[in-house]
mmCIF file of C-alpha atoms in Angstrom:
data_model
loop_
_atom_site.group_PDB
_atom_site.id
_atom_site.type_symbol
_atom_site.label_atom_id
_atom_site.label_comp_id
_atom_site.label_asym_id
_atom_site.label_seq_id
_atom_site.Cartn_x
_atom_site.Cartn_y
_atom_site.Cartn_z
ATOM 1 C CA UNK A 1 150.443 21.235 144.554
ATOM 2 C CA UNK A 2 150.256 17.530 143.832
ATOM 3 C CA UNK A 3 150.233 16.185 140.300
ATOM 4 C CA UNK A 4 146.612 15.050 140.490
ATOM 5 C CA UNK A 5 145.303 18.512 141.377
ATOM 6 C CA UNK A 6 147.466 20.039 138.650
ATOM 7 C CA UNK A 7 145.915 17.724 136.078
ATOM 8 C CA UNK A 8 142.418 18.503 137.397
ATOM 9 C CA UNK A 9 142.954 22.266 137.086
ATOM 10 C CA UNK A 10 144.549 21.872 133.658
ATOM 11 C CA UNK A 11 141.513 19.914 132.483
ATOM 12 C CA UNK A 12 139.138 22.593 133.779
ATOM 13 C CA UNK A 13 141.091 25.353 132.047
ATOM 14 C CA UNK A 14 141.273 23.419 128.804
ATOM 15 C CA UNK A 15 137.503 22.781 128.885
ATOM 16 C CA UNK A 16 136.708 26.395 129.777
ATOM 17 C CA UNK A 17 135.212 25.246 133.083
ATOM 18 C CA UNK A 18 134.918 27.767 135.922
ATOM 19 C CA UNK A 19 137.522 27.468 138.673
ATOM 20 C CA UNK A 20 136.451 27.369 142.308
ATOM 21 C CA UNK A 21 137.587 29.221 145.405
ATOM 22 C CA UNK A 22 139.629 26.159 146.402
ATOM 23 C CA UNK A 23 141.236 26.118 142.939
ATOM 24 C CA UNK A 24 142.194 29.769 143.286
ATOM 25 C CA UNK A 25 143.796 29.242 146.667
ATOM 26 C CA UNK A 26 145.658 26.197 145.343
ATOM 27 C CA UNK A 27 146.979 28.225 142.412
ATOM 28 C CA UNK A 28 148.335 30.880 144.775
ATOM 29 C CA UNK A 29 150.001 28.129 146.827
ATOM 30 C CA UNK A 30 151.948 26.963 143.762
ATOM 31 C CA UNK A 31 155.324 28.494 142.994
ATOM 32 C CA UNK A 32 155.500 26.866 139.569
ATOM 33 C CA UNK A 33 155.430 30.158 137.679
ATOM 34 C CA UNK A 34 156.084 28.562 134.313
ATOM 35 C CA UNK A 35 153.043 26.315 134.742
ATOM 36 C CA UNK A 36 150.851 29.149 136.033
ATOM 37 C CA UNK A 37 151.938 31.416 133.208
ATOM 38 C CA UNK A 38 151.241 28.716 130.642
ATOM 39 C CA UNK A 39 147.699 28.177 131.907
ATOM 40 C CA UNK A 40 146.953 31.902 132.065
ATOM 41 C CA UNK A 41 148.444 32.464 128.622
ATOM 42 C CA UNK A 42 146.203 29.739 127.230
ATOM 43 C CA UNK A 43 143.144 31.638 128.482
ATOM 44 C CA UNK A 44 144.533 35.016 127.385
ATOM 45 C CA UNK A 45 145.173 33.669 123.885
ATOM 46 C CA UNK A 46 141.739 32.069 123.697
ATOM 47 C CA UNK A 47 140.113 35.411 124.495
ATOM 48 C CA UNK A 48 142.396 37.889 122.725
ATOM 49 C CA UNK A 49 144.901 36.063 120.532
ATOM 50 C CA UNK A 50 148.188 37.936 120.208
ATOM 51 C CA UNK A 51 146.577 41.347 120.721
ATOM 52 C CA UNK A 52 147.744 43.702 123.475
ATOM 53 C CA UNK A 53 145.560 46.749 124.003
ATOM 54 C CA UNK A 54 146.469 50.300 124.971
ATOM 55 C CA UNK A 55 144.974 53.760 124.714
ATOM 56 C CA UNK A 56 146.270 57.302 124.511
ATOM 57 C CA UNK A 57 145.077 58.907 127.703
ATOM 58 C CA UNK A 58 145.892 61.454 130.352
ATOM 59 C CA UNK A 59 145.187 61.620 134.078
ATOM 60 C CA UNK A 60 143.822 64.694 135.828
ATOM 61 C CA UNK A 61 143.395 65.012 139.597
ATOM 62 C CA UNK A 62 141.230 68.029 140.368
ATOM 63 C CA UNK A 63 142.106 68.032 144.073
ATOM 64 C CA UNK A 64 144.333 66.128 146.482
ATOM 65 C CA UNK A 65 142.424 67.394 149.538
ATOM 66 C CA UNK A 66 140.774 64.408 151.171
ATOM 67 C CA UNK A 67 138.727 63.750 154.272
ATOM 68 C CA UNK A 68 139.922 60.130 154.339
ATOM 69 C CA UNK A 69 143.251 58.902 155.711
ATOM 70 C CA UNK A 70 143.830 55.541 154.041
ATOM 71 C CA UNK A 71 146.868 53.688 155.326
ATOM 72 C CA UNK A 72 148.358 53.085 151.862
ATOM 73 C CA UNK A 73 147.932 56.609 150.451
ATOM 74 C CA UNK A 74 150.617 59.263 149.969
ATOM 75 C CA UNK A 75 148.462 61.373 147.670
ATOM 76 C CA UNK A 76 145.924 62.804 150.121
ATOM 77 C CA UNK A 77 146.423 66.147 151.847
ATOM 78 C CA UNK A 78 144.416 67.877 154.561
ATOM 79 C CA UNK A 79 143.061 71.406 154.184
ATOM 80 C CA UNK A 80 145.736 73.972 154.917
ATOM 81 C CA UNK A 81 148.746 71.786 154.135
ATOM 82 C CA UNK A 82 151.308 73.620 152.040
ATOM 83 C CA UNK A 83 151.037 71.274 149.068
ATOM 84 C CA UNK A 84 147.267 70.797 149.192
ATOM 85 C CA UNK A 85 145.550 72.003 146.042
ATOM 86 C CA UNK A 86 142.118 72.282 144.441
ATOM 87 C CA UNK A 87 141.842 73.375 140.837
ATOM 88 C CA UNK A 88 139.465 76.008 139.655
ATOM 89 C CA UNK A 89 137.467 74.587 136.771
ATOM 90 C CA UNK A 90 139.118 77.082 134.437
ATOM 91 C CA UNK A 91 142.528 75.739 135.455
ATOM 92 C CA UNK A 92 141.433 72.151 134.842
ATOM 93 C CA UNK A 93 140.190 73.122 131.384
ATOM 94 C CA UNK A 94 143.478 74.867 130.598
ATOM 95 C CA UNK A 95 145.460 71.773 131.578
ATOM 96 C CA UNK A 96 143.125 69.554 129.579
ATOM 97 C CA UNK A 97 143.559 71.702 126.468
ATOM 98 C CA UNK A 98 147.324 71.311 126.793
ATOM 99 C CA UNK A 99 146.805 67.540 126.460
ATOM 100 C CA UNK A 100 144.854 67.799 123.205
ATOM 101 C CA UNK A 101 147.808 67.789 120.763
ATOM 102 C CA UNK A 102 148.768 64.271 121.917
ATOM 103 C CA UNK A 103 145.597 62.936 120.307
ATOM 104 C CA UNK A 104 144.175 61.544 123.531
ATOM 105 C CA UNK A 105 140.947 59.544 123.461
ATOM 106 C CA UNK A 106 140.391 59.367 127.228
ATOM 107 C CA UNK A 107 140.693 61.693 130.221
ATOM 108 C CA UNK A 108 140.920 59.827 133.532
ATOM 109 C CA UNK A 109 139.790 61.872 136.556
ATOM 110 C CA UNK A 110 140.170 60.787 140.197
ATOM 111 C CA UNK A 111 140.210 63.076 143.244
ATOM 112 C CA UNK A 112 140.381 63.237 146.994
ATOM 113 C CA UNK A 113 137.165 63.371 149.016
ATOM 114 C CA UNK A 114 137.195 67.142 149.481
ATOM 115 C CA UNK A 115 135.355 68.133 152.679
ATOM 116 C CA UNK A 116 133.964 71.479 151.488
ATOM 117 C CA UNK A 117 133.775 71.488 147.677
ATOM 118 C CA UNK A 118 130.100 71.618 146.655
ATOM 119 C CA UNK A 119 128.614 68.737 144.700
ATOM 120 C CA UNK A 120 127.843 70.994 141.731
ATOM 121 C CA UNK A 121 131.583 71.481 141.124
ATOM 122 C CA UNK A 122 131.844 67.945 139.753
ATOM 123 C CA UNK A 123 129.184 67.855 137.005
ATOM 124 C CA UNK A 124 130.164 71.385 136.006
ATOM 125 C CA UNK A 125 133.792 70.232 135.693
ATOM 126 C CA UNK A 126 132.733 67.397 133.397
ATOM 127 C CA UNK A 127 130.640 69.695 131.229
ATOM 128 C CA UNK A 128 133.450 72.188 130.773
ATOM 129 C CA UNK A 129 136.082 69.501 130.163
ATOM 130 C CA UNK A 130 133.799 67.868 127.613
ATOM 131 C CA UNK A 131 133.416 71.161 125.769
ATOM 132 C CA UNK A 132 137.183 71.652 125.820
ATOM 133 C CA UNK A 133 137.934 68.142 124.552
ATOM 134 C CA UNK A 134 135.129 67.071 122.224
ATOM 135 C CA UNK A 135 135.341 63.405 121.327
ATOM 136 C CA UNK A 136 137.491 62.541 124.345
ATOM 137 C CA UNK A 137 135.874 60.034 126.735
ATOM 138 C CA UNK A 138 135.534 61.254 130.315
ATOM 139 C CA UNK A 139 136.381 58.369 132.631
ATOM 140 C CA UNK A 140 135.872 59.856 136.055
ATOM 141 C CA UNK A 141 135.288 59.218 139.752
ATOM 142 C CA UNK A 142 135.592 56.098 141.839
ATOM 143 C CA UNK A 143 132.619 54.469 143.526
ATOM 144 C CA UNK A 144 134.086 55.946 146.714
ATOM 145 C CA UNK A 145 133.682 59.430 145.234
ATOM 146 C CA UNK A 146 130.113 58.703 144.133
ATOM 147 C CA UNK A 147 129.346 57.543 147.682
ATOM 148 C CA UNK A 148 130.913 60.777 148.976
ATOM 149 C CA UNK A 149 128.781 62.805 146.558
ATOM 150 C CA UNK A 150 125.705 61.133 148.086
ATOM 151 C CA UNK A 151 126.819 62.373 151.490
ATOM 152 C CA UNK A 152 127.556 65.981 150.498
ATOM 153 C CA UNK A 153 124.596 66.434 148.129
ATOM 154 C CA UNK A 154 121.759 64.549 149.800
ATOM 155 C CA UNK A 155 121.058 62.939 146.432
ATOM 156 C CA UNK A 156 120.998 59.210 145.725
ATOM 157 C CA UNK A 157 123.668 57.525 143.624
ATOM 158 C CA UNK A 158 120.962 56.937 141.040
ATOM 159 C CA UNK A 159 120.346 60.697 140.721
ATOM 160 C CA UNK A 160 124.052 61.507 140.873
ATOM 161 C CA UNK A 161 124.931 59.110 138.075
ATOM 162 C CA UNK A 162 122.116 60.451 135.913
ATOM 163 C CA UNK A 163 123.432 63.984 136.301
ATOM 164 C CA UNK A 164 127.038 62.987 135.671
ATOM 165 C CA UNK A 165 126.064 61.003 132.574
ATOM 166 C CA UNK A 166 124.131 64.019 131.323
ATOM 167 C CA UNK A 167 127.290 66.072 131.908
ATOM 168 C CA UNK A 168 129.350 63.704 129.754
ATOM 169 C CA UNK A 169 130.483 60.845 131.994
ATOM 170 C CA UNK A 170 131.296 57.756 129.918
ATOM 171 C CA UNK A 171 132.776 55.475 132.587
ATOM 172 C CA UNK A 172 133.484 55.348 136.272
ATOM 173 C CA UNK A 173 137.020 54.429 137.284
ATOM 174 C CA UNK A 174 137.707 51.192 139.146
ATOM 175 C CA UNK A 175 139.325 52.620 142.256
ATOM 176 C CA UNK A 176 138.211 52.409 145.853
ATOM 177 C CA UNK A 177 138.039 48.629 145.698
ATOM 178 C CA UNK A 178 141.380 47.883 147.401
ATOM 179 C CA UNK A 179 140.577 44.536 149.140
ATOM 180 C CA UNK A 180 136.920 43.935 149.948
ATOM 181 C CA UNK A 181 137.360 41.502 152.847
ATOM 182 C CA UNK A 182 136.545 43.352 156.067
ATOM 183 C CA UNK A 183 139.383 41.688 157.987
ATOM 184 C CA UNK A 184 141.839 43.478 155.709
ATOM 185 C CA UNK A 185 139.779 46.519 154.786
ATOM 186 C CA UNK A 186 139.479 47.876 158.300
ATOM 187 C CA UNK A 187 143.288 47.979 158.501
ATOM 188 C CA UNK A 188 143.897 49.966 155.333
ATOM 189 C CA UNK A 189 140.834 52.024 154.355
ATOM 190 C CA UNK A 190 140.000 55.384 155.921
ATOM 191 C CA UNK A 191 136.624 56.046 154.297
ATOM 192 C CA UNK A 192 133.136 54.570 154.566
ATOM 193 C CA UNK A 193 132.794 52.925 151.154
ATOM 194 C CA UNK A 194 133.012 49.169 151.501
ATOM 195 C CA UNK A 195 131.873 46.224 149.371
ATOM 196 C CA UNK A 196 128.159 46.849 149.844
ATOM 197 C CA UNK A 197 128.288 50.425 148.535
ATOM 198 C CA UNK A 198 131.056 49.857 145.993
ATOM 199 C CA UNK A 199 129.101 47.019 144.368
ATOM 200 C CA UNK A 200 125.786 48.905 144.632
ATOM 201 C CA UNK A 201 127.214 51.878 142.757
ATOM 202 C CA UNK A 202 128.835 49.837 139.991
ATOM 203 C CA UNK A 203 125.640 47.805 139.616
ATOM 204 C CA UNK A 204 123.713 51.071 139.152
ATOM 205 C CA UNK A 205 126.285 52.336 136.654
ATOM 206 C CA UNK A 206 126.032 49.148 134.613
ATOM 207 C CA UNK A 207 122.236 49.330 134.613
ATOM 208 C CA UNK A 208 122.526 52.826 133.099
ATOM 209 C CA UNK A 209 124.689 51.568 130.262
ATOM 210 C CA UNK A 210 128.080 52.546 131.643
ATOM 211 C CA UNK A 211 130.896 50.031 131.316
ATOM 212 C CA UNK A 212 133.459 50.225 134.095
ATOM 213 C CA UNK A 213 136.803 48.758 135.112
ATOM 214 C CA UNK A 214 137.328 46.971 138.422
ATOM 215 C CA UNK A 215 140.508 46.793 140.473
ATOM 216 C CA UNK A 216 142.289 45.098 143.363
ATOM 217 C CA UNK A 217 145.113 46.621 145.404
ATOM 218 C CA UNK A 218 147.402 43.735 146.368
ATOM 219 C CA UNK A 219 150.723 43.177 148.077
ATOM 220 C CA UNK A 220 150.221 44.876 151.457
ATOM 221 C CA UNK A 221 148.646 43.161 154.506
ATOM 222 C CA UNK A 222 146.308 40.751 152.710
ATOM 223 C CA UNK A 223 146.749 37.009 152.186
ATOM 224 C CA UNK A 224 146.195 35.143 148.913
ATOM 225 C CA UNK A 225 142.801 33.947 150.157
ATOM 226 C CA UNK A 226 141.695 37.586 150.369
ATOM 227 C CA UNK A 227 142.701 38.124 146.732
ATOM 228 C CA UNK A 228 140.718 35.070 145.687
ATOM 229 C CA UNK A 229 137.682 36.280 147.651
ATOM 230 C CA UNK A 230 137.987 39.724 146.060
ATOM 231 C CA UNK A 231 138.024 38.353 142.512
ATOM 232 C CA UNK A 232 135.126 35.972 143.187
ATOM 233 C CA UNK A 233 132.946 38.807 144.512
ATOM 234 C CA UNK A 234 133.628 40.749 141.314
ATOM 235 C CA UNK A 235 133.056 37.641 139.194
ATOM 236 C CA UNK A 236 129.652 37.130 140.781
ATOM 237 C CA UNK A 237 128.729 40.776 140.194
ATOM 238 C CA UNK A 238 129.859 40.428 136.573
ATOM 239 C CA UNK A 239 127.611 37.366 136.222
ATOM 240 C CA UNK A 240 124.722 39.635 137.179
ATOM 241 C CA UNK A 241 125.495 42.815 135.220
ATOM 242 C CA UNK A 242 128.093 42.068 132.547
ATOM 243 C CA UNK A 243 129.298 45.644 132.964
ATOM 244 C CA UNK A 244 132.995 45.239 133.766
ATOM 245 C CA UNK A 245 135.310 45.748 130.792
ATOM 246 C CA UNK A 246 138.595 44.929 132.486
ATOM 247 C CA UNK A 247 140.132 43.772 135.774
ATOM 248 C CA UNK A 248 143.213 45.644 137.000
ATOM 249 C CA UNK A 249 145.457 44.239 139.746
ATOM 250 C CA UNK A 250 147.268 47.235 141.250
ATOM 251 C CA UNK A 251 150.500 46.642 143.143
ATOM 252 C CA UNK A 252 150.718 48.466 146.472
ATOM 253 C CA UNK A 253 153.519 51.043 146.451
ATOM 254 C CA UNK A 254 155.293 51.646 149.723
ATOM 255 C CA UNK A 255 156.653 55.136 150.194
ATOM 256 C CA UNK A 256 160.409 55.122 149.728
ATOM 257 C CA UNK A 257 160.554 58.765 150.831
ATOM 258 C CA UNK A 258 159.052 57.898 154.208
ATOM 259 C CA UNK A 259 155.921 60.040 154.016
ATOM 260 C CA UNK A 260 154.081 59.406 157.311
ATOM 261 C CA UNK A 261 150.735 59.648 155.498
ATOM 262 C CA UNK A 262 151.543 56.226 154.068
ATOM 263 C CA UNK A 263 151.265 54.152 157.227
ATOM 264 C CA UNK A 264 152.294 51.032 155.333
ATOM 265 C CA UNK A 265 155.520 52.649 154.103
ATOM 266 C CA UNK A 266 157.657 49.933 155.704
ATOM 267 C CA UNK A 267 155.547 47.118 154.261
ATOM 268 C CA UNK A 268 157.557 45.221 151.611
ATOM 269 C CA UNK A 269 156.116 45.471 148.116
ATOM 270 C CA UNK A 270 155.089 42.385 146.180
ATOM 271 C CA UNK A 271 157.995 40.900 144.259
ATOM 272 C CA UNK A 272 157.963 40.537 140.506
ATOM 273 C CA UNK A 273 157.219 36.831 140.887
ATOM 274 C CA UNK A 274 154.252 37.556 143.164
ATOM 275 C CA UNK A 275 152.974 40.133 140.693
ATOM 276 C CA UNK A 276 153.131 37.648 137.821
ATOM 277 C CA UNK A 277 151.385 35.022 139.937
ATOM 278 C CA UNK A 278 148.624 37.515 140.768
ATOM 279 C CA UNK A 279 148.059 38.274 137.086
ATOM 280 C CA UNK A 280 147.982 34.591 136.210
ATOM 281 C CA UNK A 281 145.555 33.580 138.948
ATOM 282 C CA UNK A 282 143.338 36.577 138.233
ATOM 283 C CA UNK A 283 143.138 35.641 134.552
ATOM 284 C CA UNK A 284 142.277 32.041 135.413
ATOM 285 C CA UNK A 285 139.584 32.910 137.980
ATOM 286 C CA UNK A 286 137.942 35.879 136.256
ATOM 287 C CA UNK A 287 136.483 33.923 133.362
ATOM 288 C CA UNK A 288 133.675 36.368 132.529
ATOM 289 C CA UNK A 289 135.721 39.515 131.923
ATOM 290 C CA UNK A 290 137.568 39.782 128.624
ATOM 291 C CA UNK A 291 140.558 41.855 129.641
ATOM 292 C CA UNK A 292 143.221 41.915 132.362
ATOM 293 C CA UNK A 293 145.249 45.120 132.537
ATOM 294 C CA UNK A 294 148.787 45.563 133.789
ATOM 295 C CA UNK A 295 149.010 49.217 134.779
ATOM 296 C CA UNK A 296 152.666 49.698 133.879
ATOM 297 C CA UNK A 297 153.042 52.707 136.163
ATOM 298 C CA UNK A 298 152.603 50.503 139.255
ATOM 299 C CA UNK A 299 154.625 47.518 138.031
ATOM 300 C CA UNK A 300 157.504 48.913 135.992
ATOM 301 C CA UNK A 301 158.055 48.221 132.327
ATOM 302 C CA UNK A 302 159.902 44.914 132.708
ATOM 303 C CA UNK A 303 157.185 43.294 134.818
ATOM 304 C CA UNK A 304 154.519 44.784 132.555
ATOM 305 C CA UNK A 305 156.065 43.116 129.512
ATOM 306 C CA UNK A 306 156.350 39.795 131.323
ATOM 307 C CA UNK A 307 152.753 40.067 132.545
ATOM 308 C CA UNK A 308 151.631 39.833 128.919
ATOM 309 C CA UNK A 309 152.693 36.174 129.101
ATOM 310 C CA UNK A 310 150.894 35.698 132.438
ATOM 311 C CA UNK A 311 147.358 36.579 131.413
ATOM 312 C CA UNK A 312 147.455 40.347 130.925
ATOM 313 C CA UNK A 313 146.415 41.745 127.532
ATOM 314 C CA UNK A 314 146.327 45.494 128.233
ATOM 315 C CA UNK A 315 149.023 47.988 129.291
ATOM 316 C CA UNK A 316 146.760 50.988 129.977
ATOM 317 C CA UNK A 317 147.991 54.050 128.143
ATOM 318 C CA UNK A 318 150.321 56.978 127.814
ATOM 319 C CA UNK A 319 149.196 58.333 131.226
ATOM 320 C CA UNK A 320 151.445 61.375 132.000
ATOM 321 C CA UNK A 321 152.004 62.310 135.639
ATOM 322 C CA UNK A 322 149.991 59.734 137.553
ATOM 323 C CA UNK A 323 150.295 61.563 140.855
ATOM 324 C CA UNK A 324 148.547 58.990 143.031
ATOM 325 C CA UNK A 325 151.354 56.483 142.487
ATOM 326 C CA UNK A 326 154.208 58.872 141.879
ATOM 327 C CA UNK A 327 153.621 60.555 145.214
ATOM 328 C CA UNK A 328 154.813 57.256 146.730
ATOM 329 C CA UNK A 329 156.945 55.676 144.001
ATOM 330 C CA UNK A 330 160.644 56.523 143.909
ATOM 331 C CA UNK A 331 161.676 53.582 141.760
ATOM 332 C CA UNK A 332 162.272 55.339 138.473
ATOM 333 C CA UNK A 333 159.037 54.500 136.675
ATOM 334 C CA UNK A 334 158.579 57.082 133.906
ATOM 335 C CA UNK A 335 155.745 59.587 134.077
ATOM 336 C CA UNK A 336 154.678 59.090 130.497
ATOM 337 C CA UNK A 337 154.891 56.800 127.517
ATOM 338 C CA UNK A 338 154.185 57.962 123.992
ATOM 339 C CA UNK A 339 152.147 55.946 121.524
ATOM 340 C CA UNK A 340 155.432 54.975 119.859
ATOM 341 C CA UNK A 341 156.904 53.832 123.204
ATOM 342 C CA UNK A 342 153.900 51.610 123.826
ATOM 343 C CA UNK A 343 154.054 50.142 120.337
ATOM 344 C CA UNK A 344 157.726 49.300 120.828
ATOM 345 C CA UNK A 345 157.222 47.729 124.257
ATOM 346 C CA UNK A 346 154.308 45.578 123.103
ATOM 347 C CA UNK A 347 156.104 44.423 119.970
ATOM 348 C CA UNK A 348 159.297 43.723 121.912
ATOM 349 C CA UNK A 349 157.300 41.407 124.171
ATOM 350 C CA UNK A 350 156.097 39.530 121.076
ATOM 351 C CA UNK A 351 152.545 40.852 120.728
ATOM 352 C CA UNK A 352 150.423 42.832 118.285
ATOM 353 C CA UNK A 353 149.512 46.359 119.527
ATOM 354 C CA UNK A 354 145.877 47.428 119.339
ATOM 355 C CA UNK A 355 144.854 50.989 120.164
ATOM 356 C CA UNK A 356 141.422 51.017 121.822
ATOM 357 C CA UNK A 357 138.867 53.396 123.228
ATOM 358 C CA UNK A 358 137.426 53.421 126.754
ATOM 359 C CA UNK A 359 134.918 50.660 125.934
ATOM 360 C CA UNK A 360 137.587 48.480 124.318
ATOM 361 C CA UNK A 361 136.420 49.140 120.791
ATOM 362 C CA UNK A 362 139.392 48.836 118.466
ATOM 363 C CA UNK A 363 140.611 52.115 116.982
ATOM 364 C CA UNK A 364 143.609 50.719 115.121
ATOM 365 C CA UNK A 365 145.322 47.349 114.873
ATOM 366 C CA UNK A 366 149.062 47.763 114.285
ATOM 367 C CA UNK A 367 151.576 45.401 112.759
ATOM 368 C CA UNK A 368 152.964 42.866 115.193
ATOM 369 C CA UNK A 369 156.632 42.189 115.922
ATOM 370 C CA UNK A 370 159.023 41.263 113.156
ATOM 371 C CA UNK A 371 159.034 37.441 113.301
ATOM 372 C CA UNK A 372 162.747 37.358 112.464
ATOM 373 C CA UNK A 373 163.547 39.250 115.656
ATOM 374 C CA UNK A 374 162.215 36.425 117.789
ATOM 375 C CA UNK A 375 165.287 34.398 116.860
ATOM 376 C CA UNK A 376 167.621 37.042 118.244
ATOM 377 C CA UNK A 377 167.871 37.842 121.988
ATOM 378 C CA UNK A 378 166.503 41.324 122.646
ATOM 379 C CA UNK A 379 166.841 43.508 125.692
ATOM 380 C CA UNK A 380 163.811 44.458 127.762
ATOM 381 C CA UNK A 381 163.824 48.051 128.974
ATOM 382 C CA UNK A 382 163.950 48.374 132.763
#
């Protein structure tokens, strides 16, 4: 990138002016990570100061049986496979109750597109889980699942969302987005939910008062221009609805175990530098969403800490057994982090931890790092 364009982009960022598609592509073409990180950190600090958000959550996958066969997925199983499972609602409630002592504030539920489970299973599951965990936000179902529910129920997404909200749904999840560009999407996605339906469903959810995350799966067969296009589509939708709370770049995980379900298992993963660049450019382009999350499970703890200086201001939560990634990941990422672990990691990176709820309302602001420690080199956990 020539010096003139650098100065032009710097001036836009400093003035809070919206960056263009051409700006986004130019940013991806730059390998000046220090410069990119500095720009993104300027925006991150303007929006959130030294705060880094997290929540105490758990993930629950009711079934891994799925009618889709997405090229990147090692989680899905077909009916009859030995490790396919579908929980009875009573089993899901029992597992949820086991999570209660951790003081969770959010239960995150994502599933396969089960070919024979009846639609009524899903709102009933929410109702029973809500009874079991009063006060815990139910963040459940991707737009892809809502689209699937339309198919199996004959109801519209409007009716489905109304029933799920009545059953206790507080937020959709952001999954199913992957990369919206059709050139890429047709190579990686094995279901029928594409940009038109994904955006339609989130628009409906926002109109009903739900606030949702949005995501992008990067580092597989896409080019940087596809990432820019993806973010700009979401930015335009956010201009219209204002309903996105956070943007989450998700790093594609190839399958080190060689599971043939993951047809991209030999595709190299994005490097740490590419991950940091993706966070920085996302922060700079997505000017109308307050938060950028680094999901530590998919990036590792070292990259997650560094991402906090490249535009990210959220590390997700305590998680516990995120099967969708861990069915592919063999790189030693832990299954869980305690509240104390998250506090230590955030402080070690030089930020002030803030525990939040699903809508990013602050539950507790913690003390920041000891200023004296910044003068002493400290190790970053791998």
